[in-house]
Amino acid sequence: MENDVSLKFHQQLLLISENLVTEDVAALKFLCTDLLQLSKLEGVKSAADIFRLLMAQEYLNAEDTFLLAELLFRIKCHSLLEKLGYTKEKVQERLHEKGRVSPYRQMLYELSENITNEMLKEIIFLLQNRLPKRWITPSALDLLTLLEKQGLLTKDNVQILEYICKTLSPDLLEIIDCYKKAKDNKAANFTQGFPELNLEQHGEFSNVEKESKTISSYKMDGPHTGFCLIINNVNFNSSQRKGSCKDAEQLERVFTWLGLDVRTYTDLTSGDIINLMQTWQHVQDHKDRNCFICCILSHGKSGAIYGTDDKLVSIRMLTTHFTAKHCPQLAAKPKLFFIQACQGNNIQHPVYVDTDGPTPDSCPVPERVSLLESIPEEADFLLGMATVDGCVSFRHIEEGTWYIQALCSKLQLLVPRGEDILSILTQVNEDVAKRVSPSGRKKQMPQPAYTLRRKFIFPIPMAPPPSEQHRGF
C-alpha cells in the first residue's frame, strides 16, 4: 500500500514538472533560496530536481505537499494545484498558518515579475559600477541573486531597490513599501500586506468605485493595426482536419479586411510552433503596431494544442512569449489568441427548458475550468477558446468549424457598428450555443478568458466586409 502511495506521489510530481517551463523552474529556484543550499540549487536543471531537494530536506512528502502548493501558487501556476488536491482558495486560506516562503523573498519575486527586459538593461546600466565587468544578466531574478551575493541587498536593507525604483519606475515602490510595512508590523504573511497590488495590471479593479468608471479603449490609431498569425494544422500522422482550410481562408480574409498584416503557416510540428512563437516574440516591428493576434487551428487537449507530430504544446507556454517582459514591443498593447481545438473528449449535451420557466440550478454540461491558467497573469491578454475545458469542438468537413465561422461572421457584422471584442465574443457564444449536431445530441460552448484593461475596438474598415464583397462577384 505504501509503495502504491509513493508511486502515485512521484507520478504527480513528474506530471507537474513536465508542465513547468524554464521560467517557472527559475522562479521556483529563487523562491526556495532561503530553504535550500545555494550550491545545490545552482545545479538544478528541472522542476523535478527541486522536488528531490525538497524531499531530501523533508519539506515535501506524500503526506504533506503544502510547500509545493504554495510555490505553485506564488508563481501563479494555479491549474497545477488540483494535481495536489488543492485550489487557489484553499492555499490562500492556509498561507497564514503554513506558508514557508519569506515575505522578503515574495517581495523580490514580485518585483522581478514587474521588470521588463528594457528596464533590466536600464538597471544594469545604472548599477554598472557595482556589477562585475562583462557580466551578462539573463534575467531580473539573476540580478537580484547577484545583489544578494554581494551583500548589497538583504531582508533588512532594501535601499538599493528603492534607489532603482525611484530612478526608473516609481510605481514599483509600492511593492517595497508594502514589504517594509508588513515587516514593521511583524505580519505573518506578506501577501496579506498588498492584496490589491497589481490588480489593475491583471485587468481587474480594486474597488467598486473604479468599476463604476467609464472604461477607456485601447489606442488603435498607430500607423499599422498589427500582425495576425494563423497556424493551420491539417495533416497529422494519423488523421486529417478536413474543413480547416475553409477556416484559415475566412480568418485571413476577415483580419486582412480589419487592417492586419496576416501571415499563415500550415502543418507545423510542436517544435515548429514553439520556434515560430520565439521568432515573432523578437520582431521589432511590433513597436509600430497597435495589437497582436494569433489564431491556432489544430487538435487539442486540456490546456494544450497538438503539433502535426502529435506532440502537445502548452497554450500557456505559447502566450507567455508575448508578456511585457519577453516582448517589450507589445507591452501595454492588446494581445488576442483564438484557439480552435478540442480541449478534451467530453461531449456537451443540450438542456431543454421552457421559455417561461426558471433556469434549473443544475446542468449536465461539464464543469468549466478557468482559462486564466492558460494566459499570463498580466494585463492586455485575451484568449478565445472554441470550447470549455474537457470538451470537444465541432468541425464541418466542408464549411469549417462552428466557432471560427461564427467568429468571422460576427466580426464582419459587429465591427462596423463599433462593438468591442468582448461584446462580439458574447454574440459568438450565443451563435455557437444555438448550433446542434445533426443527431440533436451534441452542443458546444466557447469560452473566453481575458486580462484586458480597456475595451478593444477594431477601427472600422472603409471597405465592405468580405462576405459582402464575395456576394458582389
Short mmCIF file of C-alpha atoms in Angstrom, two decimals:
data_model
loop_
_atom_site.label_atom_id
_atom_site.label_comp_id
_atom_site.label_asym_id
_atom_site.label_seq_id
_atom_site.Cartn_x
_atom_site.Cartn_y
_atom_site.Cartn_z
CA MET A 1 0.00 0.00 0.00
CA GLU A 2 2.82 2.39 0.91
CA ASN A 3 4.52 1.60 -2.38
CA ASP A 4 1.31 2.48 -4.25
CA VAL A 5 1.06 5.83 -2.43
CA SER A 6 4.71 6.59 -3.10
CA LEU A 7 4.37 5.68 -6.78
CA LYS A 8 1.28 7.88 -7.20
CA PHE A 9 3.05 10.77 -5.41
CA HIS A 10 6.10 10.56 -7.67
CA GLN A 11 3.86 10.36 -10.73
CA GLN A 12 2.13 13.56 -9.58
CA LEU A 13 5.47 15.31 -9.17
CA LEU A 14 6.63 14.16 -12.61
CA LEU A 15 3.42 15.40 -14.21
CA ILE A 16 3.77 18.78 -12.52
CA SER A 17 7.42 19.01 -13.56
CA GLU A 18 6.54 18.33 -17.19
CA ASN A 19 4.04 21.22 -17.16
CA LEU A 20 6.53 23.81 -15.90
CA VAL A 21 8.52 25.86 -18.41
CA THR A 22 12.07 27.19 -17.99
CA GLU A 23 10.89 30.48 -16.45
CA ASP A 24 8.81 28.56 -13.89
CA VAL A 25 11.82 26.48 -12.84
CA ALA A 26 13.91 29.65 -12.40
CA ALA A 27 11.14 31.14 -10.25
CA LEU A 28 10.93 28.01 -8.07
CA LYS A 29 14.71 28.06 -7.57
CA PHE A 30 14.56 31.68 -6.46
CA LEU A 31 11.65 31.16 -4.06
CA CYS A 32 13.49 28.21 -2.48
CA THR A 33 16.70 30.17 -1.90
CA ASP A 34 16.01 30.52 1.86
CA LEU A 35 15.10 26.84 2.19
CA LEU A 36 17.80 25.03 0.23
CA GLN A 37 21.57 25.39 -0.09
CA LEU A 38 22.52 27.74 -2.90
CA SER A 39 25.28 25.39 -4.08
CA LYS A 40 22.72 22.64 -4.63
CA LEU A 41 20.20 24.96 -6.29
CA GLU A 42 22.81 26.07 -8.82
CA GLY A 43 22.90 22.53 -10.20
CA VAL A 44 19.14 22.39 -10.76
CA LYS A 45 18.08 21.74 -14.37
CA SER A 46 14.39 20.93 -13.93
CA ALA A 47 11.50 21.25 -11.50
CA ALA A 48 11.96 17.55 -10.67
CA ASP A 49 15.47 18.39 -9.38
CA ILE A 50 13.96 20.94 -6.99
CA PHE A 51 11.35 18.45 -5.80
CA ARG A 52 14.12 15.94 -4.99
CA LEU A 53 16.00 18.56 -2.94
CA LEU A 54 12.83 19.50 -1.05
CA MET A 55 12.12 15.82 -0.28
CA ALA A 56 15.70 15.30 0.90
CA GLN A 57 15.25 18.15 3.38
CA GLU A 58 11.83 16.75 4.41
CA TYR A 59 9.99 19.82 3.16
CA LEU A 60 7.95 17.68 0.78
CA ASN A 61 6.42 14.20 1.07
CA ALA A 62 3.30 12.30 0.07
CA GLU A 63 1.53 13.25 3.33
CA ASP A 64 2.39 16.97 3.19
CA THR A 65 2.53 18.71 -0.18
CA PHE A 66 1.62 22.19 1.01
CA LEU A 67 5.02 23.77 0.34
CA LEU A 68 4.83 22.71 -3.29
CA ALA A 69 1.26 24.00 -3.44
CA GLU A 70 2.47 27.33 -2.02
CA LEU A 71 5.27 27.54 -4.59
CA LEU A 72 2.88 26.85 -7.48
CA PHE A 73 0.53 29.47 -6.05
CA ARG A 74 3.36 32.02 -5.81
CA ILE A 75 4.39 31.54 -9.45
CA LYS A 76 0.71 31.63 -10.48
CA CYS A 77 0.52 28.08 -11.84
CA HIS A 78 -2.90 27.66 -10.30
CA SER A 79 -4.08 24.98 -12.73
CA LEU A 80 -1.46 22.56 -11.35
CA LEU A 81 -2.76 22.85 -7.80
CA GLU A 82 -5.56 20.40 -8.47
CA LYS A 83 -2.97 17.67 -9.08
CA LEU A 84 -2.10 18.03 -5.38
CA GLY A 85 -5.71 18.22 -4.26
CA TYR A 86 -5.64 21.99 -3.70
CA THR A 87 -7.38 25.01 -5.15
CA LYS A 88 -6.17 28.59 -5.25
CA GLU A 89 -8.62 29.47 -2.48
CA LYS A 90 -7.55 26.58 -0.21
CA VAL A 91 -3.90 27.58 -0.49
CA GLN A 92 -4.72 31.21 0.31
CA GLU A 93 -6.62 30.14 3.43
CA ARG A 94 -3.66 28.20 4.80
CA LEU A 95 -0.79 30.54 3.87
CA HIS A 96 -1.02 32.44 7.17
CA GLU A 97 -0.59 29.19 9.07
CA LYS A 98 1.71 27.11 6.86
CA GLY A 99 3.42 29.49 4.42
CA ARG A 100 7.19 28.99 4.24
CA VAL A 101 8.29 31.47 1.56
CA SER A 102 9.53 34.53 3.44
CA PRO A 103 7.96 37.98 2.96
CA TYR A 104 11.35 39.20 1.75
CA ARG A 105 11.58 36.51 -0.93
CA GLN A 106 8.00 37.19 -2.00
CA MET A 107 8.73 40.89 -2.36
CA LEU A 108 11.80 40.26 -4.54
CA TYR A 109 9.89 37.85 -6.77
CA GLU A 110 7.00 40.30 -7.14
CA LEU A 111 9.47 42.98 -8.22
CA SER A 112 11.12 40.68 -10.74
CA GLU A 113 7.74 39.95 -12.34
CA ASN A 114 7.31 43.67 -13.00
CA ILE A 115 10.75 44.28 -14.51
CA THR A 116 10.69 44.20 -18.31
CA ASN A 117 13.73 43.36 -20.45
CA GLU A 118 14.16 47.03 -21.35
CA MET A 119 14.01 48.06 -17.69
CA LEU A 120 16.55 45.34 -16.85
CA LYS A 121 19.01 46.85 -19.32
CA GLU A 122 18.50 50.26 -17.70
CA ILE A 123 19.11 48.79 -14.23
CA ILE A 124 22.36 47.17 -15.37
CA PHE A 125 23.50 50.50 -16.82
CA LEU A 126 22.53 52.28 -13.61
CA LEU A 127 24.47 49.80 -11.46
CA GLN A 128 27.39 49.25 -13.83
CA ASN A 129 29.96 50.38 -11.23
CA ARG A 130 28.63 47.84 -8.72
CA LEU A 131 28.37 44.84 -11.02
CA PRO A 132 31.20 42.58 -12.24
CA LYS A 133 32.66 43.75 -15.53
CA ARG A 134 31.44 41.89 -18.64
CA TRP A 135 28.78 40.19 -16.53
CA ILE A 136 25.70 39.30 -18.58
CA THR A 137 22.39 39.20 -16.73
CA PRO A 138 19.95 36.70 -18.25
CA SER A 139 17.03 37.72 -16.00
CA ALA A 140 15.82 40.00 -13.22
CA LEU A 141 16.00 37.08 -10.78
CA ASP A 142 19.68 36.55 -11.62
CA LEU A 143 20.37 40.23 -10.97
CA LEU A 144 18.61 40.13 -7.58
CA THR A 145 20.54 36.98 -6.66
CA LEU A 146 23.84 38.68 -7.55
CA LEU A 147 22.98 41.74 -5.45
CA GLU A 148 22.31 39.41 -2.51
CA LYS A 149 25.60 37.57 -3.01
CA GLN A 150 27.45 40.90 -2.99
CA GLY A 151 25.73 41.92 0.25
CA LEU A 152 24.09 44.92 -1.44
CA LEU A 153 20.63 43.54 -0.78
CA THR A 154 19.33 41.88 2.41
CA LYS A 155 16.00 41.47 4.16
CA ASP A 156 16.96 44.40 6.44
CA ASN A 157 18.45 46.61 3.73
CA VAL A 158 16.50 47.22 0.53
CA GLN A 159 17.89 50.69 -0.16
CA ILE A 160 19.39 49.67 -3.50
CA LEU A 161 15.96 48.52 -4.67
CA GLU A 162 14.41 51.81 -3.57
CA TYR A 163 17.11 53.69 -5.47
CA ILE A 164 16.43 51.66 -8.63
CA CYS A 165 12.66 52.08 -8.43
CA LYS A 166 12.79 55.80 -7.67
CA THR A 167 15.04 56.31 -10.68
CA LEU A 168 13.39 54.05 -13.23
CA SER A 169 9.89 53.07 -12.13
CA PRO A 170 8.46 54.88 -9.07
CA ASP A 171 5.22 52.87 -9.19
CA LEU A 172 7.18 49.76 -8.10
CA LEU A 173 7.98 51.46 -4.80
CA GLU A 174 4.56 50.33 -3.63
CA ILE A 175 5.77 46.72 -3.55
CA ILE A 176 8.76 47.65 -1.38
CA ASP A 177 6.66 49.90 0.88
CA CYS A 178 4.19 47.07 1.49
CA TYR A 179 7.05 44.78 2.45
CA LYS A 180 8.52 47.31 4.88
CA LYS A 181 5.15 47.95 6.49
CA ALA A 182 4.48 44.23 6.84
CA LYS A 183 7.96 43.73 8.29
CA ASP A 184 7.49 46.58 10.79
CA ASN A 185 4.14 45.14 11.85
CA LYS A 186 5.66 41.64 12.00
CA ALA A 187 2.91 40.45 9.70
CA ALA A 188 2.87 36.71 9.33
CA ASN A 189 2.29 36.69 5.61
CA PHE A 190 3.46 39.26 3.10
CA THR A 191 0.65 38.50 0.69
CA GLN A 192 -1.82 39.92 3.18
CA GLY A 193 0.07 43.22 3.04
CA PHE A 194 -0.90 44.12 -0.53
CA PRO A 195 -3.96 42.16 -1.67
CA GLU A 196 -4.83 44.82 -4.24
CA LEU A 197 -1.38 45.37 -5.69
CA ASN A 198 -1.19 44.96 -9.47
CA LEU A 199 -4.91 44.21 -9.80
CA GLU A 200 -5.26 46.85 -12.47
CA GLN A 201 -2.37 45.24 -14.33
CA HIS A 202 -4.29 41.96 -14.22
CA GLY A 203 -7.33 43.50 -15.86
CA GLU A 204 -9.33 43.67 -12.62
CA PHE A 205 -10.37 46.57 -10.42
CA SER A 206 -9.52 47.04 -6.78
CA ASN A 207 -12.80 48.54 -5.66
CA VAL A 208 -16.37 49.26 -6.67
CA GLU A 209 -15.67 52.92 -7.33
CA LYS A 210 -13.21 52.05 -10.09
CA GLU A 211 -15.69 49.59 -11.59
CA SER A 212 -18.22 52.35 -11.99
CA LYS A 213 -15.88 54.49 -14.07
CA THR A 214 -16.16 54.52 -17.83
CA ILE A 215 -13.69 52.06 -19.30
CA SER A 216 -11.50 53.64 -21.95
CA SER A 217 -10.43 51.93 -25.17
CA TYR A 218 -7.01 50.79 -26.32
CA LYS A 219 -5.35 53.18 -28.73
CA MET A 220 -5.73 51.89 -32.27
CA ASP A 221 -4.55 54.97 -34.15
CA GLY A 222 -0.97 53.89 -34.87
CA PRO A 223 0.47 53.60 -38.39
CA HIS A 224 -0.30 49.85 -38.52
CA THR A 225 -3.03 47.77 -36.90
CA GLY A 226 -0.83 44.77 -36.17
CA PHE A 227 0.28 41.31 -37.18
CA CYS A 228 -2.07 38.32 -37.29
CA LEU A 229 -0.58 34.82 -37.29
CA ILE A 230 -2.69 31.88 -38.46
CA ILE A 231 -1.40 28.38 -37.70
CA ASN A 232 -3.45 25.89 -39.68
CA ASN A 233 -2.65 22.27 -38.84
CA VAL A 234 -4.43 19.99 -41.29
CA ASN A 235 -2.36 16.87 -41.90
CA PHE A 236 -1.41 14.78 -38.87
CA ASN A 237 0.34 11.42 -38.71
CA SER A 238 -2.93 9.53 -38.31
CA SER A 239 -5.66 11.99 -39.32
CA GLN A 240 -6.63 14.98 -41.42
CA ARG A 241 -8.61 18.02 -40.23
CA LYS A 242 -10.86 18.43 -43.26
CA GLY A 243 -12.57 21.81 -43.41
CA SER A 244 -9.76 23.60 -41.56
CA CYS A 245 -8.55 25.33 -44.74
CA LYS A 246 -12.01 26.92 -45.00
CA ASP A 247 -11.47 28.40 -41.53
CA ALA A 248 -7.97 29.63 -42.37
CA GLU A 249 -9.17 31.31 -45.57
CA GLN A 250 -12.03 33.01 -43.72
CA LEU A 251 -9.74 34.25 -40.95
CA GLU A 252 -7.24 35.56 -43.49
CA ARG A 253 -9.92 37.49 -45.39
CA VAL A 254 -11.55 38.94 -42.28
CA PHE A 255 -8.37 40.02 -40.48
CA THR A 256 -6.91 41.45 -43.68
CA TRP A 257 -10.13 43.45 -44.05
CA LEU A 258 -9.63 44.64 -40.44
CA GLY A 259 -6.24 46.05 -41.42
CA LEU A 260 -3.92 43.40 -40.03
CA ASP A 261 -0.83 42.03 -41.75
CA VAL A 262 -1.78 38.33 -41.92
CA ARG A 263 0.77 35.51 -42.06
CA THR A 264 -0.48 31.92 -42.47
CA TYR A 265 1.55 28.83 -41.52
CA THR A 266 0.39 25.32 -42.42
CA ASP A 267 1.13 21.94 -40.80
CA LEU A 268 3.57 22.87 -38.03
CA THR A 269 5.05 20.34 -35.62
CA SER A 270 5.19 21.11 -31.91
CA GLY A 271 8.77 22.30 -32.30
CA ASP A 272 7.86 24.44 -35.30
CA ILE A 273 5.10 26.15 -33.29
CA ILE A 274 7.44 26.96 -30.40
CA ASN A 275 10.12 28.23 -32.79
CA LEU A 276 7.55 30.40 -34.56
CA MET A 277 6.48 31.99 -31.26
CA GLN A 278 10.13 32.65 -30.39
CA THR A 279 10.70 34.28 -33.79
CA TRP A 280 7.67 36.57 -33.52
CA GLN A 281 8.49 37.37 -29.91
CA HIS A 282 11.60 39.21 -31.10
CA VAL A 283 10.11 41.02 -34.12
CA GLN A 284 10.99 44.69 -33.67
CA ASP A 285 8.15 45.86 -35.93
CA HIS A 286 5.67 45.20 -33.10
CA LYS A 287 6.56 48.61 -31.72
CA ASP A 288 4.79 50.30 -34.64
CA ARG A 289 1.70 48.10 -34.30
CA ASN A 290 -1.44 48.59 -32.20
CA CYS A 291 -2.03 44.94 -31.31
CA PHE A 292 -1.08 41.32 -31.94
CA ILE A 293 -3.39 38.45 -32.92
CA CYS A 294 -2.67 34.73 -33.17
CA CYS A 295 -5.15 32.10 -34.41
CA ILE A 296 -4.38 28.39 -33.97
CA LEU A 297 -6.40 25.71 -35.75
CA SER A 298 -5.46 22.21 -34.62
CA HIS A 299 -6.33 19.20 -32.49
CA GLY A 300 -6.03 19.78 -28.76
CA LYS A 301 -6.32 18.58 -25.20
CA SER A 302 -6.97 20.36 -21.89
CA GLY A 303 -4.79 23.48 -21.85
CA ALA A 304 -2.76 22.48 -24.89
CA ILE A 305 -2.73 22.08 -28.67
CA TYR A 306 -1.13 19.40 -30.85
CA GLY A 307 1.57 19.86 -33.44
CA THR A 308 1.32 17.73 -36.56
CA ASP A 309 3.81 15.35 -34.92
CA ASP A 310 1.06 14.55 -32.35
CA LYS A 311 3.04 16.19 -29.54
CA LEU A 312 1.33 18.65 -27.18
CA VAL A 313 2.31 22.29 -26.68
CA SER A 314 1.01 24.14 -23.64
CA ILE A 315 -1.14 27.15 -24.53
CA ARG A 316 0.35 28.93 -21.55
CA MET A 317 3.84 28.38 -22.94
CA LEU A 318 2.78 29.96 -26.24
CA THR A 319 1.10 33.02 -24.76
CA THR A 320 3.93 33.66 -22.28
CA HIS A 321 6.24 34.51 -25.18
CA PHE A 322 4.38 37.81 -25.55
CA THR A 323 4.36 39.15 -21.98
CA ALA A 324 5.80 42.62 -21.42
CA LYS A 325 8.95 41.04 -20.02
CA HIS A 326 9.57 38.77 -23.02
CA CYS A 327 8.21 41.05 -25.75
CA PRO A 328 8.52 44.67 -24.56
CA GLN A 329 7.49 45.97 -28.02
CA LEU A 330 3.96 44.74 -27.22
CA ALA A 331 3.86 45.99 -23.63
CA ALA A 332 0.51 47.63 -22.77
CA LYS A 333 -0.88 46.57 -26.16
CA PRO A 334 -3.72 44.05 -26.57
CA LYS A 335 -2.69 40.50 -27.47
CA LEU A 336 -5.50 38.27 -28.73
CA PHE A 337 -5.30 34.49 -29.15
CA PHE A 338 -8.08 32.46 -30.77
CA ILE A 339 -7.77 28.69 -30.37
CA GLN A 340 -9.85 26.28 -32.44
CA ALA A 341 -9.10 22.91 -30.89
CA CYS A 342 -10.77 20.31 -28.71
CA GLN A 343 -9.96 20.58 -25.00
CA GLY A 344 -10.90 17.02 -24.09
CA ASN A 345 -13.15 14.14 -25.13
CA ASN A 346 -16.38 15.02 -23.30
CA ILE A 347 -19.46 15.92 -25.32
CA GLN A 348 -21.79 18.68 -24.19
CA HIS A 349 -25.47 17.73 -24.35
CA PRO A 350 -28.43 20.07 -24.89
CA VAL A 351 -30.61 21.02 -21.92
CA TYR A 352 -34.26 21.68 -22.77
CA VAL A 353 -36.11 24.30 -20.68
CA ASP A 354 -39.44 26.07 -21.06
CA THR A 355 -39.10 29.66 -22.27
CA ASP A 356 -41.18 30.98 -19.37
CA GLY A 357 -39.77 28.69 -16.69
CA PRO A 358 -36.86 29.24 -14.29
CA THR A 359 -33.44 28.09 -15.39
CA PRO A 360 -32.54 24.91 -13.45
CA ASP A 361 -29.70 25.21 -10.95
CA SER A 362 -28.06 22.01 -12.13
CA CYS A 363 -26.87 21.37 -15.66
CA PRO A 364 -25.28 18.28 -17.26
CA VAL A 365 -22.72 20.44 -19.06
CA PRO A 366 -19.30 19.53 -17.57
CA GLU A 367 -17.83 21.95 -15.03
CA ARG A 368 -15.70 24.61 -16.64
CA VAL A 369 -12.14 25.26 -15.60
CA SER A 370 -10.88 28.84 -15.65
CA LEU A 371 -8.86 29.51 -18.80
CA LEU A 372 -6.92 32.21 -16.94
CA GLU A 373 -4.46 29.40 -16.20
CA SER A 374 -3.51 29.40 -19.89
CA ILE A 375 -2.70 33.08 -20.17
CA PRO A 376 -0.04 35.08 -18.32
CA GLU A 377 -1.35 36.83 -15.22
CA GLU A 378 -0.55 40.27 -16.52
CA ALA A 379 -2.57 42.82 -18.40
CA ASP A 380 -3.70 43.01 -22.01
CA PHE A 381 -4.30 39.37 -22.98
CA LEU A 382 -7.40 37.74 -24.40
CA LEU A 383 -7.78 34.02 -25.05
CA GLY A 384 -10.78 32.90 -27.06
CA MET A 385 -11.32 29.14 -26.88
CA ALA A 386 -13.65 27.21 -29.16
CA THR A 387 -14.93 25.15 -26.24
CA VAL A 388 -14.82 24.83 -22.47
CA ASP A 389 -12.15 22.74 -20.78
CA GLY A 390 -12.55 18.98 -21.12
CA CYS A 391 -14.88 19.08 -24.11
CA VAL A 392 -14.76 18.55 -27.86
CA SER A 393 -15.41 21.19 -30.52
CA PHE A 394 -17.07 20.51 -33.86
CA ARG A 395 -15.85 20.94 -37.43
CA HIS A 396 -17.81 20.51 -40.67
CA ILE A 397 -15.60 18.87 -43.30
CA GLU A 398 -16.71 21.40 -45.93
CA GLU A 399 -17.93 24.50 -44.08
CA GLY A 400 -15.33 24.63 -41.32
CA THR A 401 -15.69 24.80 -37.54
CA TRP A 402 -18.68 26.21 -35.68
CA TYR A 403 -16.51 28.57 -33.65
CA ILE A 404 -14.32 30.10 -36.37
CA GLN A 405 -17.24 30.53 -38.77
CA ALA A 406 -19.25 32.26 -36.03
CA LEU A 407 -16.26 34.43 -35.08
CA CYS A 408 -15.69 35.57 -38.67
CA SER A 409 -19.40 36.21 -39.17
CA LYS A 410 -19.79 38.31 -36.01
CA LEU A 411 -16.62 40.32 -36.66
CA GLN A 412 -17.96 41.30 -40.08
CA LEU A 413 -21.36 42.19 -38.65
CA LEU A 414 -20.39 43.99 -35.44
CA VAL A 415 -17.04 45.73 -36.10
CA PRO A 416 -18.76 48.22 -38.47
CA ARG A 417 -21.16 49.00 -35.60
CA GLY A 418 -18.25 49.91 -33.28
CA GLU A 419 -18.73 46.94 -30.92
CA ASP A 420 -15.82 45.94 -28.66
CA ILE A 421 -14.28 42.46 -28.82
CA LEU A 422 -15.90 41.14 -25.61
CA SER A 423 -19.35 42.11 -26.87
CA ILE A 424 -18.55 40.41 -30.16
CA LEU A 425 -17.41 37.22 -28.41
CA THR A 426 -20.62 37.19 -26.39
CA GLN A 427 -22.51 37.15 -29.68
CA VAL A 428 -20.21 34.36 -30.89
CA ASN A 429 -21.08 32.35 -27.78
CA GLU A 430 -24.79 32.81 -28.47
CA ASP A 431 -24.37 31.80 -32.11
CA VAL A 432 -22.41 28.62 -31.34
CA ALA A 433 -24.65 27.71 -28.40
CA LYS A 434 -27.67 27.65 -30.74
CA ARG A 435 -26.00 25.16 -33.06
CA VAL A 436 -26.58 21.45 -32.63
CA SER A 437 -25.24 18.36 -34.37
CA PRO A 438 -27.45 16.57 -36.94
CA SER A 439 -28.31 13.97 -34.29
CA GLY A 440 -29.52 16.72 -31.97
CA ARG A 441 -27.42 15.36 -29.11
CA LYS A 442 -24.20 17.38 -29.32
CA LYS A 443 -23.67 21.02 -28.35
CA GLN A 444 -20.70 23.34 -27.96
CA MET A 445 -19.99 26.43 -25.84
CA PRO A 446 -16.95 28.66 -26.48
CA GLN A 447 -15.16 30.24 -23.54
CA PRO A 448 -13.13 33.47 -23.48
CA ALA A 449 -10.69 34.48 -20.75
CA TYR A 450 -9.02 37.86 -20.58
CA THR A 451 -6.94 40.36 -18.65
CA LEU A 452 -7.75 43.31 -20.87
CA ARG A 453 -7.71 46.65 -19.03
CA ARG A 454 -9.62 48.58 -21.67
CA LYS A 455 -12.13 47.99 -24.40
CA PHE A 456 -10.64 46.59 -27.58
CA ILE A 457 -12.39 48.08 -30.61
CA PHE A 458 -11.18 47.48 -34.15
CA PRO A 459 -11.02 50.60 -36.36
CA ILE A 460 -13.99 50.47 -38.74
CA PRO A 461 -12.73 49.48 -42.22
CA MET A 462 -13.59 51.67 -45.20
CA ALA A 463 -14.25 48.63 -47.45
CA PRO A 464 -17.36 46.46 -47.08
CA PRO A 465 -16.95 43.13 -45.21
CA PRO A 466 -15.54 40.19 -47.20
CA SER A 467 -18.93 38.44 -47.13
CA GLU A 468 -20.49 41.38 -48.99
CA GLN A 469 -17.56 41.61 -51.38
CA HIS A 470 -17.92 37.90 -52.13
CA ARG A 471 -21.62 38.31 -52.89
CA GLY A 472 -20.75 41.11 -55.31
CA PHE A 473 -18.86 38.84 -57.72
#
